[in-house]
Amino acid sequence: MRATLPLLGALLLCAAAARACTTISVGAGATADRSVYIARTEDAPFSNFTQNLYAHPARDTPLLFRSNDNNMSITLPAPGLAYIAVPKSTSLTEFSPDPTFEEVGINSAGVALSSTETIFSSDAALAADPYNLDTGLLEDNIASILLPQMTSARQGVELLGQYIQTLGSAEGYGIQFADAEEAWYLESIAGHQWVAHRIPDDSFFVSANQGRLQEADLSDKENVLASPGLLEFAEEHGLFNSSEGTPFNTFVAFMRNSTSEPDDPLYNWPRVCAIQNELGSAGWTPESCAASRGLQPAFMPPAQPLQPADIFEALRNHYQGTPQDAYELRDPKNKWRPVAVLRTAMAHVTRMRSAEEGLPDGLSAINYIAMSMPALAPFVPIYKGLPADALPLEMMNATATADQTSLFWRARRLQASRHIRLLAAYAWCWDVLVMQNWPELAAEAQAAIRQWEADIEERQRPAMERRYTAAVEAGDQEGADAELAEWTAEVAASAGDLLDSLAEAAADKLGLNALPDAPETQSLLFNVTKEYLFGHADN
């Protein structure tokens, strides 16, 4: 065996998590089996920013929750629902008061949340209603506050809305909610203002670091919820003028929409257009996408009923097959920011399955999770019913320091394949080719990952579900839990073996005969990642 590749360290790509994430929500009628989906890439400030699975038990007493990123503290009511989430690894240490930055979770009531999509309100909106930076709601605390309390997607929206109105927001964000019936998307549009839309059953929704909700019929309470008096607030502060006869549009009234490049025209609009092309056959061209000026349709029917693999692939989009593909064309100066970026800490596709399937509760929801950039990492299914003591260790132990056991760092080894040569003078010189090897290495690795995922979805997972269901129907819940725990452990181990074998194959293909140690690797990859800034010095 070749020595394994110790990898990626502090790949600083932005000063704050301000330019991050891509979101996809899908209504039940737009999917092959009436599942509801919410999905997102968690694009972090650093590429050694790690998230880990964490199980919260149910509780019978109130809980004092304290945020790590600002001074918010709040007593959460009892009872508190159990849930499995994916918090930031640094919040799981003895130095952190509570697990935070939980990103995505499914609770015992069968309600899921993904938090957050970073978005930006206009200067005028924030002048009228500023953020509460000190004790307001932000990505660090929203999931931890809502997941123990939500009993439906709609109720989660209403609950967050109440918190925004009383506590205020500390930043701009979009939040996805889902249960077995429906998905909702909420945007904070000023300090104490918010709006939320139900995802139409026949449509999907995409957001990429901008406000995306547009025309809002605030009288349609079945499909639109908002802060009280939103229209009057907008009129009072000159954000909207009803006398002009145009429909009320929250994007136009409240949200930032820069037309200067590379900001929204190259950083945000193209990601929406690319996914609408991929899932909906929208037919956007670079020219028509630019001409849309950020006003692409908020909701769109898919070209065909969507399955998990379709959403996996959308989160792997890097403008493949176009002149904007910086990876395939080895063009680090390309300013078109793709969905797939190296600093993705975690990506998820959360599937809330229809009650019509008659599944046991433990199989009713699945969180497919890819640790790190999903373009070169597999999605591992984590079921709602997985026992808390059976979370796979490979998805619980990543830190900012490279290791050889976590799925995160084993994926990073593959993603950071590089060539090393020994100079005649016996001085080491590294030609770091992280993304520059994409044409030679990516296709083979991606094909293997897709094949692994297809085998899980088409063969292994259905067989396990039959065994689990048989145990439940026989009254043996303990046996069903053991079946699910054993299967999940095998799948996580298999994912690690896959990543190791692909890293080995990449190393062989590059002719590696030695490897740098972790500090040298971190320094090298810090430098190479800076090459792929997609037009921003702070992204």
Coordinates of C-alpha atoms in Angstrom, one line a residue:
M1 CA 0.0 0.0 0.0
R2 CA 1.2 3.5 -0.8
A3 CA 1.4 5.9 2.1
T4 CA -1.9 7.6 2.6
L5 CA -2.2 11.3 1.9
P6 CA -2.4 13.5 5.0
L7 CA -4.3 16.5 4.0
L8 CA -5.8 19.9 3.9
G9 CA -5.4 22.4 6.5
A10 CA -6.2 26.0 6.8
L11 CA -7.4 26.9 3.4
L12 CA -8.6 30.3 4.1
L13 CA -10.9 31.5 1.4
C14 CA -12.9 34.2 3.1
A15 CA -12.8 36.3 6.2
A16 CA -16.3 35.3 7.1
A17 CA -18.9 32.8 6.0
A18 CA -20.5 35.5 3.9
R19 CA -20.4 34.1 0.4
A20 CA -21.5 30.5 0.9
C21 CA -23.9 27.7 0.1
T22 CA -26.4 26.7 -2.6
T23 CA -29.9 25.6 -1.8
I24 CA -32.4 23.3 -3.5
S25 CA -36.0 22.6 -2.3
V26 CA -38.4 20.2 -4.1
G27 CA -42.1 19.8 -3.7
A28 CA -43.7 16.3 -3.4
G29 CA -45.3 16.4 -6.8
A30 CA -42.0 17.1 -8.5
T31 CA -40.4 13.8 -7.4
A32 CA -40.6 10.2 -8.5
D33 CA -42.2 8.9 -5.3
R34 CA -43.8 12.0 -3.7
S35 CA -40.8 12.5 -1.4
V36 CA -40.2 16.1 -0.3
Y37 CA -36.5 17.2 -0.6
I38 CA -34.4 20.0 0.9
A39 CA -30.7 20.2 0.0
R40 CA -27.8 22.5 0.4
T41 CA -24.0 22.7 0.2
E42 CA -22.5 24.1 3.4
D43 CA -19.7 26.2 1.9
A44 CA -17.4 27.3 4.8
P45 CA -14.9 30.0 5.2
F46 CA -12.1 27.5 5.3
S47 CA -11.6 24.1 3.7
N48 CA -10.6 22.5 7.0
F49 CA -14.0 23.6 8.5
T50 CA -15.6 20.4 9.6
Q51 CA -19.1 19.3 10.6
N52 CA -19.9 16.1 12.5
L53 CA -23.1 14.1 13.1
Y54 CA -24.5 14.6 16.6
A55 CA -27.5 13.1 18.3
H56 CA -29.6 15.2 20.8
P57 CA -31.7 13.1 23.1
A58 CA -35.3 14.0 24.0
R59 CA -35.6 16.0 27.2
D60 CA -38.2 16.7 29.8
T61 CA -36.9 19.9 31.2
P62 CA -36.2 23.4 29.8
L63 CA -32.7 24.0 28.4
L64 CA -30.7 27.2 28.5
F65 CA -29.2 27.4 25.0
R66 CA -26.2 29.8 24.4
S67 CA -25.0 30.8 21.0
N68 CA -21.2 30.6 20.2
D69 CA -21.1 33.4 17.6
N70 CA -22.9 36.1 19.5
N71 CA -24.4 36.8 22.9
M72 CA -27.8 35.2 22.4
S73 CA -29.0 33.0 25.2
I74 CA -32.5 31.6 25.3
T75 CA -34.4 29.1 27.4
L76 CA -35.9 26.4 25.2
P77 CA -39.2 25.0 26.5
A78 CA -39.9 21.5 27.6
P79 CA -40.4 18.9 26.3
G80 CA -37.6 19.0 23.7
L81 CA -37.7 16.6 20.8
A82 CA -34.8 14.3 20.0
Y83 CA -33.0 15.1 16.7
I84 CA -29.8 14.2 14.8
A85 CA -28.0 17.2 13.3
V86 CA -24.6 18.1 11.9
P87 CA -23.0 20.8 14.1
K88 CA -19.6 22.5 13.6
S89 CA -16.9 20.3 15.1
T90 CA -15.4 23.2 17.1
S91 CA -18.8 23.5 19.0
L92 CA -18.5 20.0 20.3
T93 CA -15.4 20.7 22.5
E94 CA -15.3 21.4 26.2
F95 CA -14.7 25.1 25.4
S96 CA -18.1 25.5 23.7
P97 CA -21.3 25.9 25.8
D98 CA -23.5 24.1 23.3
P99 CA -23.3 22.3 20.0
T100 CA -24.1 25.0 17.4
F101 CA -23.9 25.8 13.7
E102 CA -26.0 22.6 13.3
E103 CA -26.7 23.2 9.6
V104 CA -29.2 20.4 9.0
G105 CA -31.3 18.0 11.1
I106 CA -34.3 15.8 11.3
N107 CA -36.2 15.6 14.6
S108 CA -38.3 12.8 16.1
A109 CA -41.5 14.5 14.9
G110 CA -40.4 14.0 11.3
V111 CA -39.6 17.6 10.6
A112 CA -36.3 18.7 8.9
L113 CA -34.6 22.0 8.7
S114 CA -31.6 23.3 6.7
S115 CA -29.9 26.5 8.0
T116 CA -28.7 28.7 6.4
E117 CA -28.4 30.1 2.9
T118 CA -26.5 33.4 3.4
I119 CA -28.4 36.3 1.7
F120 CA -28.1 40.1 1.7
S121 CA -30.7 42.8 2.3
S122 CA -30.3 46.2 0.7
D123 CA -28.8 49.1 2.5
A124 CA -32.2 50.8 2.4
A125 CA -33.9 47.9 4.1
L126 CA -31.4 47.6 6.8
A127 CA -31.4 51.4 7.4
A128 CA -35.2 51.0 8.0
D129 CA -34.8 48.0 10.3
P130 CA -31.2 47.1 11.3
Y131 CA -29.9 43.8 12.4
N132 CA -29.6 42.9 16.1
L133 CA -25.9 41.8 15.9
D134 CA -25.4 41.2 19.6
T135 CA -28.3 38.9 20.5
G136 CA -30.1 38.2 17.2
L137 CA -30.8 35.0 15.2
L138 CA -28.0 33.7 12.9
E139 CA -26.7 30.5 11.4
D140 CA -25.0 29.6 14.6
N141 CA -28.2 29.3 16.6
I142 CA -31.3 28.9 14.4
A143 CA -31.2 25.1 13.9
S144 CA -30.5 24.5 17.6
I145 CA -33.5 26.6 18.7
L146 CA -36.0 25.2 16.2
L147 CA -35.3 21.5 15.8
P148 CA -36.3 20.6 19.4
Q149 CA -39.6 22.4 19.0
M150 CA -40.9 21.9 15.4
T151 CA -43.9 19.6 14.8
S152 CA -44.5 20.5 11.2
A153 CA -42.7 22.4 8.5
R154 CA -45.3 25.2 8.6
Q155 CA -45.2 25.4 12.4
G156 CA -41.4 25.7 12.1
V157 CA -41.8 28.7 9.8
E158 CA -44.3 30.3 12.1
L159 CA -42.1 29.7 15.1
L160 CA -39.0 31.2 13.5
G161 CA -41.1 34.1 12.3
Q162 CA -42.1 34.8 15.9
Y163 CA -38.5 34.7 17.0
I164 CA -37.4 37.1 14.2
Q165 CA -40.1 39.6 15.3
T166 CA -39.1 39.5 19.0
L167 CA -35.3 38.8 18.9
G168 CA -34.4 40.1 15.5
S169 CA -32.0 38.7 13.0
A170 CA -28.2 39.2 13.2
E171 CA -27.6 38.5 9.5
G172 CA -29.5 37.7 6.3
Y173 CA -30.5 34.1 5.8
G174 CA -32.7 31.7 4.0
I175 CA -34.0 28.6 5.9
Q176 CA -35.5 25.4 4.4
F177 CA -38.2 23.4 6.3
A178 CA -39.7 20.1 5.3
D179 CA -42.0 17.3 6.5
A180 CA -43.6 14.4 4.7
E181 CA -46.2 16.8 3.2
E182 CA -44.5 20.0 2.1
A183 CA -41.4 22.2 2.0
W184 CA -41.2 25.9 2.9
Y185 CA -38.5 28.5 2.5
L186 CA -38.2 31.5 4.7
E187 CA -36.0 34.6 4.1
S188 CA -35.1 37.2 6.7
I189 CA -35.3 40.4 4.7
A190 CA -34.5 43.0 7.4
G191 CA -33.8 43.1 11.1
H192 CA -37.3 42.0 12.2
Q193 CA -39.0 41.4 8.8
W194 CA -39.4 38.0 7.1
V195 CA -41.3 36.3 4.3
A196 CA -41.8 32.5 3.6
H197 CA -43.3 30.7 0.6
R198 CA -44.5 27.1 0.4
I199 CA -42.7 25.3 -2.3
P200 CA -45.4 24.4 -5.0
D201 CA -46.0 20.7 -5.1
D202 CA -45.0 20.5 -8.8
S203 CA -41.9 22.6 -8.6
F204 CA -38.3 23.0 -7.3
F205 CA -36.6 26.1 -5.9
V206 CA -33.0 27.2 -6.0
S207 CA -31.1 29.9 -4.1
A208 CA -27.5 31.0 -4.3
N209 CA -26.6 33.7 -1.8
Q210 CA -29.3 36.1 -2.8
G211 CA -32.9 36.7 -1.8
R212 CA -34.9 34.5 -4.2
L213 CA -38.5 34.9 -3.1
Q214 CA -40.3 37.4 -5.3
E215 CA -43.9 38.3 -5.9
A216 CA -45.9 37.7 -2.7
D217 CA -49.6 37.6 -2.3
L218 CA -49.7 38.2 1.4
S219 CA -53.4 37.4 1.6
D220 CA -52.7 33.8 0.5
K221 CA -52.0 32.3 3.9
E222 CA -52.0 28.8 2.6
N223 CA -48.8 29.4 0.6
V224 CA -47.3 32.7 1.9
L225 CA -46.5 33.7 5.5
A226 CA -44.8 37.0 6.5
S227 CA -44.1 39.3 9.4
P228 CA -47.2 41.3 10.3
G229 CA -47.6 44.6 8.5
L230 CA -44.9 43.8 6.0
L231 CA -46.5 45.7 3.1
E232 CA -47.2 48.7 5.3
F233 CA -43.6 48.7 6.6
A234 CA -42.3 48.6 3.0
E235 CA -44.5 51.5 2.0
E236 CA -43.7 53.6 5.0
H237 CA -40.0 53.3 4.5
G238 CA -40.0 53.9 0.7
L239 CA -39.2 50.3 -0.2
F240 CA -42.4 49.8 -2.2
N241 CA -44.9 52.1 -3.8
S242 CA -48.3 50.5 -4.3
S243 CA -49.5 53.5 -6.4
E244 CA -47.2 52.4 -9.2
G245 CA -49.5 49.4 -9.8
T246 CA -46.7 46.8 -9.7
P247 CA -47.1 43.6 -7.6
F248 CA -45.3 43.6 -4.3
N249 CA -42.0 41.8 -4.8
T250 CA -39.9 41.2 -1.7
F251 CA -36.7 40.7 -3.7
V252 CA -37.1 44.1 -5.4
A253 CA -38.2 45.8 -2.2
F254 CA -35.8 44.4 0.3
M255 CA -32.8 42.5 -1.2
R256 CA -29.4 43.5 -2.5
N257 CA -28.9 42.9 -6.2
S258 CA -25.6 44.1 -7.4
T259 CA -25.1 44.4 -11.1
S260 CA -21.3 45.0 -10.8
E261 CA -19.1 42.0 -11.7
P262 CA -18.1 39.6 -10.3
D263 CA -20.6 40.0 -7.5
D264 CA -24.1 38.7 -8.2
P265 CA -23.8 38.6 -12.0
L266 CA -21.0 36.0 -11.9
Y267 CA -21.1 34.8 -8.3
N268 CA -24.8 34.1 -7.7
W269 CA -27.1 34.4 -10.8
P270 CA -25.2 31.7 -12.8
R271 CA -25.6 29.0 -10.1
V272 CA -29.4 29.5 -10.1
C273 CA -29.4 29.3 -13.9
A274 CA -27.2 26.3 -14.0
I275 CA -29.4 24.2 -11.7
Q276 CA -32.6 25.4 -13.4
N277 CA -31.0 24.2 -16.7
E278 CA -29.9 20.9 -15.1
L279 CA -33.2 20.0 -13.3
G280 CA -35.7 22.0 -15.3
S281 CA -34.3 22.3 -18.9
A282 CA -34.7 26.1 -18.5
G283 CA -32.5 26.9 -21.5
W284 CA -30.5 29.7 -19.9
T285 CA -27.5 30.9 -21.7
P286 CA -24.8 33.1 -20.2
E287 CA -26.3 36.0 -22.0
S288 CA -29.9 35.4 -21.0
C289 CA -28.9 34.6 -17.4
A290 CA -27.1 38.0 -17.2
A291 CA -30.2 39.7 -18.7
S292 CA -32.4 38.2 -16.0
R293 CA -30.7 40.5 -13.5
G294 CA -31.4 38.0 -10.7
L295 CA -35.1 37.7 -11.5
Q296 CA -35.0 34.1 -12.6
P297 CA -38.3 32.3 -11.8
A298 CA -38.4 31.4 -8.1
F299 CA -40.2 28.1 -8.8
M300 CA -39.9 25.8 -11.8
P301 CA -41.3 22.4 -12.7
P302 CA -38.6 19.8 -13.3
A303 CA -38.0 18.3 -16.7
Q304 CA -38.8 14.9 -15.2
P305 CA -39.7 13.6 -11.7
L306 CA -36.7 14.0 -9.5
Q307 CA -34.8 11.3 -7.6
P308 CA -32.0 11.5 -5.1
A309 CA -29.3 11.1 -7.7
D310 CA -30.6 14.1 -9.7
I311 CA -30.2 16.4 -6.6
F312 CA -26.8 14.9 -5.8
E313 CA -25.7 15.8 -9.3
A314 CA -27.1 19.4 -9.0
L315 CA -25.0 20.0 -6.0
R316 CA -21.9 18.8 -8.0
N317 CA -22.5 21.3 -10.8
H318 CA -19.4 23.2 -12.0
Y319 CA -20.7 24.4 -15.3
Q320 CA -19.4 21.1 -16.9
G321 CA -19.5 21.2 -20.7
T322 CA -19.3 25.0 -20.9
P323 CA -16.6 27.5 -21.2
Q324 CA -17.2 28.5 -17.6
D325 CA -15.9 25.2 -16.2
A326 CA -12.8 26.3 -14.4
Y327 CA -11.9 22.8 -13.3
E328 CA -12.0 21.0 -16.6
L329 CA -10.3 23.9 -18.4
R330 CA -7.7 24.4 -15.7
D331 CA -8.6 28.0 -15.5
P332 CA -8.3 29.3 -11.9
K333 CA -8.8 32.9 -13.1
N334 CA -12.4 32.1 -14.2
K335 CA -14.8 34.3 -12.3
W336 CA -17.9 32.1 -12.6
R337 CA -18.5 30.7 -9.1
P338 CA -19.7 27.1 -9.4
V339 CA -21.9 25.2 -7.0
A340 CA -19.0 22.8 -6.4
V341 CA -16.2 24.4 -4.5
L342 CA -13.3 22.9 -2.5
R343 CA -14.3 24.7 0.7
T344 CA -17.6 22.8 1.1
A345 CA -17.6 21.4 4.6
M346 CA -20.7 19.2 4.0
A347 CA -23.5 18.8 1.6
H348 CA -26.9 17.2 2.3
V349 CA -29.9 16.0 0.4
T350 CA -32.7 15.5 3.0
R351 CA -35.6 13.3 1.9
M352 CA -38.9 13.3 3.7
R353 CA -40.9 10.3 2.4
S354 CA -44.6 10.3 1.7
A355 CA -46.9 8.7 4.3
E356 CA -48.5 7.0 1.4
E357 CA -45.6 4.6 1.3
G358 CA -46.7 3.2 4.6
L359 CA -43.1 2.9 5.9
P360 CA -42.1 2.4 9.5
D361 CA -41.3 5.6 11.3
G362 CA -37.6 4.9 11.4
L363 CA -37.4 4.8 7.6
S364 CA -39.7 7.8 7.0
A365 CA -36.8 10.3 6.4
I366 CA -33.2 10.0 5.2
N367 CA -30.4 12.5 5.4
Y368 CA -28.0 11.8 2.6
I369 CA -24.7 13.5 3.7
A370 CA -21.5 14.1 1.8
M371 CA -18.6 15.1 4.0
S372 CA -16.7 17.8 2.1
M373 CA -17.1 18.8 -1.6
P374 CA -19.7 16.4 -3.0
A375 CA -18.2 16.6 -6.5
L376 CA -15.6 14.2 -5.2
A377 CA -17.3 12.6 -2.1
P378 CA -20.2 10.1 -1.8
F379 CA -23.6 10.8 -0.2
V380 CA -24.1 8.5 2.8
P381 CA -27.7 7.8 3.9
I382 CA -28.5 8.5 7.6
Y383 CA -32.0 7.4 8.5
K384 CA -34.3 9.2 11.0
G385 CA -34.5 6.0 13.0
L386 CA -30.8 5.4 13.4
P387 CA -30.2 4.8 17.1
A388 CA -28.2 7.7 18.7
D389 CA -25.4 5.3 19.8
A390 CA -25.0 4.0 16.3
L391 CA -23.9 7.1 14.4
P392 CA -20.9 6.1 12.3
L393 CA -17.6 7.2 13.9
E394 CA -16.3 8.1 10.4
M395 CA -18.9 10.9 10.4
M396 CA -18.3 12.1 14.0
N397 CA -14.6 12.5 14.5
A398 CA -13.4 15.2 12.0
T399 CA -11.5 18.2 13.3
A400 CA -9.5 21.0 11.7
T401 CA -6.4 18.7 11.7
A402 CA -6.0 16.1 9.0
D403 CA -6.6 12.5 10.0
Q404 CA -6.9 9.1 8.3
T405 CA -10.2 7.9 9.7
S406 CA -12.9 10.5 9.1
L407 CA -14.8 10.5 5.8
F408 CA -14.2 14.3 5.6
W409 CA -10.4 14.0 5.5
R410 CA -10.4 10.8 3.4
A411 CA -12.4 12.8 0.8
R412 CA -10.0 15.7 1.1
R413 CA -7.1 13.3 0.3
L414 CA -8.8 12.5 -3.0
Q415 CA -9.6 16.1 -3.7
A416 CA -6.1 17.2 -3.1
S417 CA -4.2 14.7 -5.2
R418 CA -0.9 16.3 -6.2
H419 CA 2.4 15.5 -7.9
I420 CA 5.7 15.4 -6.2
R421 CA 9.1 15.2 -7.8
L422 CA 12.6 14.9 -6.4
L423 CA 15.0 17.4 -7.9
A424 CA 18.5 16.3 -8.8
A425 CA 19.9 18.3 -5.9
Y426 CA 17.7 16.2 -3.6
A427 CA 15.6 19.2 -2.6
W428 CA 11.9 18.5 -2.5
C429 CA 9.6 20.4 -4.9
W430 CA 5.9 20.0 -5.0
D431 CA 3.9 20.8 -8.1
V432 CA 0.5 21.2 -6.4
L433 CA -2.2 20.2 -8.9
V434 CA -5.3 20.0 -6.8
M435 CA -7.8 21.3 -9.4
Q436 CA -5.3 21.3 -12.2
N437 CA -5.5 17.5 -12.4
W438 CA -9.3 17.6 -12.9
P439 CA -9.3 16.4 -16.5
E440 CA -7.1 13.4 -15.7
L441 CA -8.5 12.3 -12.4
A442 CA -12.0 13.6 -11.8
A443 CA -14.0 11.6 -14.4
E444 CA -12.8 8.2 -13.1
A445 CA -13.3 9.1 -9.5
Q446 CA -16.8 10.6 -10.1
A447 CA -17.9 7.5 -12.0
A448 CA -16.8 5.3 -9.2
I449 CA -18.7 7.4 -6.6
R450 CA -21.9 7.4 -8.7
Q451 CA -21.7 3.7 -9.1
W452 CA -21.3 3.3 -5.4
E453 CA -24.3 5.5 -4.7
A454 CA -26.4 3.7 -7.3
D455 CA -25.6 0.4 -5.7
I456 CA -26.6 1.7 -2.3
E457 CA -29.9 3.2 -3.7
E458 CA -30.9 0.4 -6.0
R459 CA -29.8 -2.7 -4.3
Q460 CA -28.5 -2.4 -0.7
R461 CA -30.9 0.1 0.8
P462 CA -34.1 -1.6 -0.5
A463 CA -32.9 -4.9 0.9
M464 CA -32.1 -3.4 4.3
E465 CA -35.5 -1.7 4.4
R466 CA -37.3 -5.0 3.7
R467 CA -35.4 -6.6 6.7
Y468 CA -36.1 -3.6 8.9
T469 CA -39.8 -3.6 8.0
A470 CA -40.2 -7.3 8.6
A471 CA -38.7 -6.9 12.1
V472 CA -41.0 -4.0 12.9
E473 CA -44.0 -5.9 11.7
A474 CA -43.0 -8.8 13.9
G475 CA -42.9 -6.6 16.9
D476 CA -39.1 -6.6 17.1
Q477 CA -38.2 -2.9 17.2
E478 CA -34.9 -3.8 18.9
G479 CA -34.0 -6.1 16.1
A480 CA -35.0 -3.5 13.5
D481 CA -32.7 -0.9 15.2
A482 CA -29.8 -3.4 15.2
E483 CA -30.4 -4.1 11.5
L484 CA -30.3 -0.4 10.7
A485 CA -27.3 0.2 12.9
E486 CA -25.3 -2.6 11.4
W487 CA -26.1 -1.6 7.8
T488 CA -25.2 2.1 8.4
A489 CA -21.9 1.1 9.9
E490 CA -21.2 -1.1 6.8
V491 CA -22.1 1.7 4.4
A492 CA -20.0 4.3 6.2
A493 CA -17.0 1.9 6.2
S494 CA -17.6 1.2 2.5
A495 CA -17.6 4.9 1.7
G496 CA -14.3 5.3 3.5
D497 CA -12.8 2.3 1.6
L498 CA -14.0 3.8 -1.7
L499 CA -12.3 7.2 -0.9
D500 CA -9.1 5.5 0.1
S501 CA -9.0 3.4 -3.1
L502 CA -9.7 6.4 -5.3
A503 CA -7.0 8.4 -3.5
E504 CA -4.6 5.5 -4.1
A505 CA -5.5 5.3 -7.7
A506 CA -5.0 9.0 -8.2
A507 CA -1.6 8.8 -6.5
D508 CA -0.6 6.0 -8.8
K509 CA -1.8 7.8 -11.8
L510 CA 0.3 10.9 -10.9
G511 CA 3.4 8.8 -10.2
L512 CA 3.7 9.8 -6.5
N513 CA 6.7 8.5 -4.8
A514 CA 6.7 10.5 -1.6
L515 CA 4.2 12.6 0.3
P516 CA 4.5 15.8 2.3
D517 CA 3.7 15.8 6.0
A518 CA 0.5 17.5 7.2
P519 CA 2.0 21.0 7.9
E520 CA 3.6 21.1 4.4
T521 CA 0.4 19.9 2.9
Q522 CA -1.7 22.6 4.7
S523 CA 0.7 25.3 3.4
L524 CA 0.6 24.0 -0.1
L525 CA -3.1 23.7 -0.3
F526 CA -3.6 27.1 1.3
N527 CA -1.7 28.5 -1.7
V528 CA -3.4 26.5 -4.4
T529 CA -6.9 27.1 -3.1
K530 CA -6.4 30.8 -3.3
E531 CA -6.1 30.4 -7.0
Y532 CA -9.7 29.4 -7.3
L533 CA -11.3 32.6 -5.8
F534 CA -13.8 33.0 -8.7
G535 CA -13.4 36.7 -8.8
H536 CA -13.3 37.4 -5.1
A537 CA -10.4 38.0 -2.8
D538 CA -12.6 37.3 0.2
N539 CA -14.8 34.4 -0.9

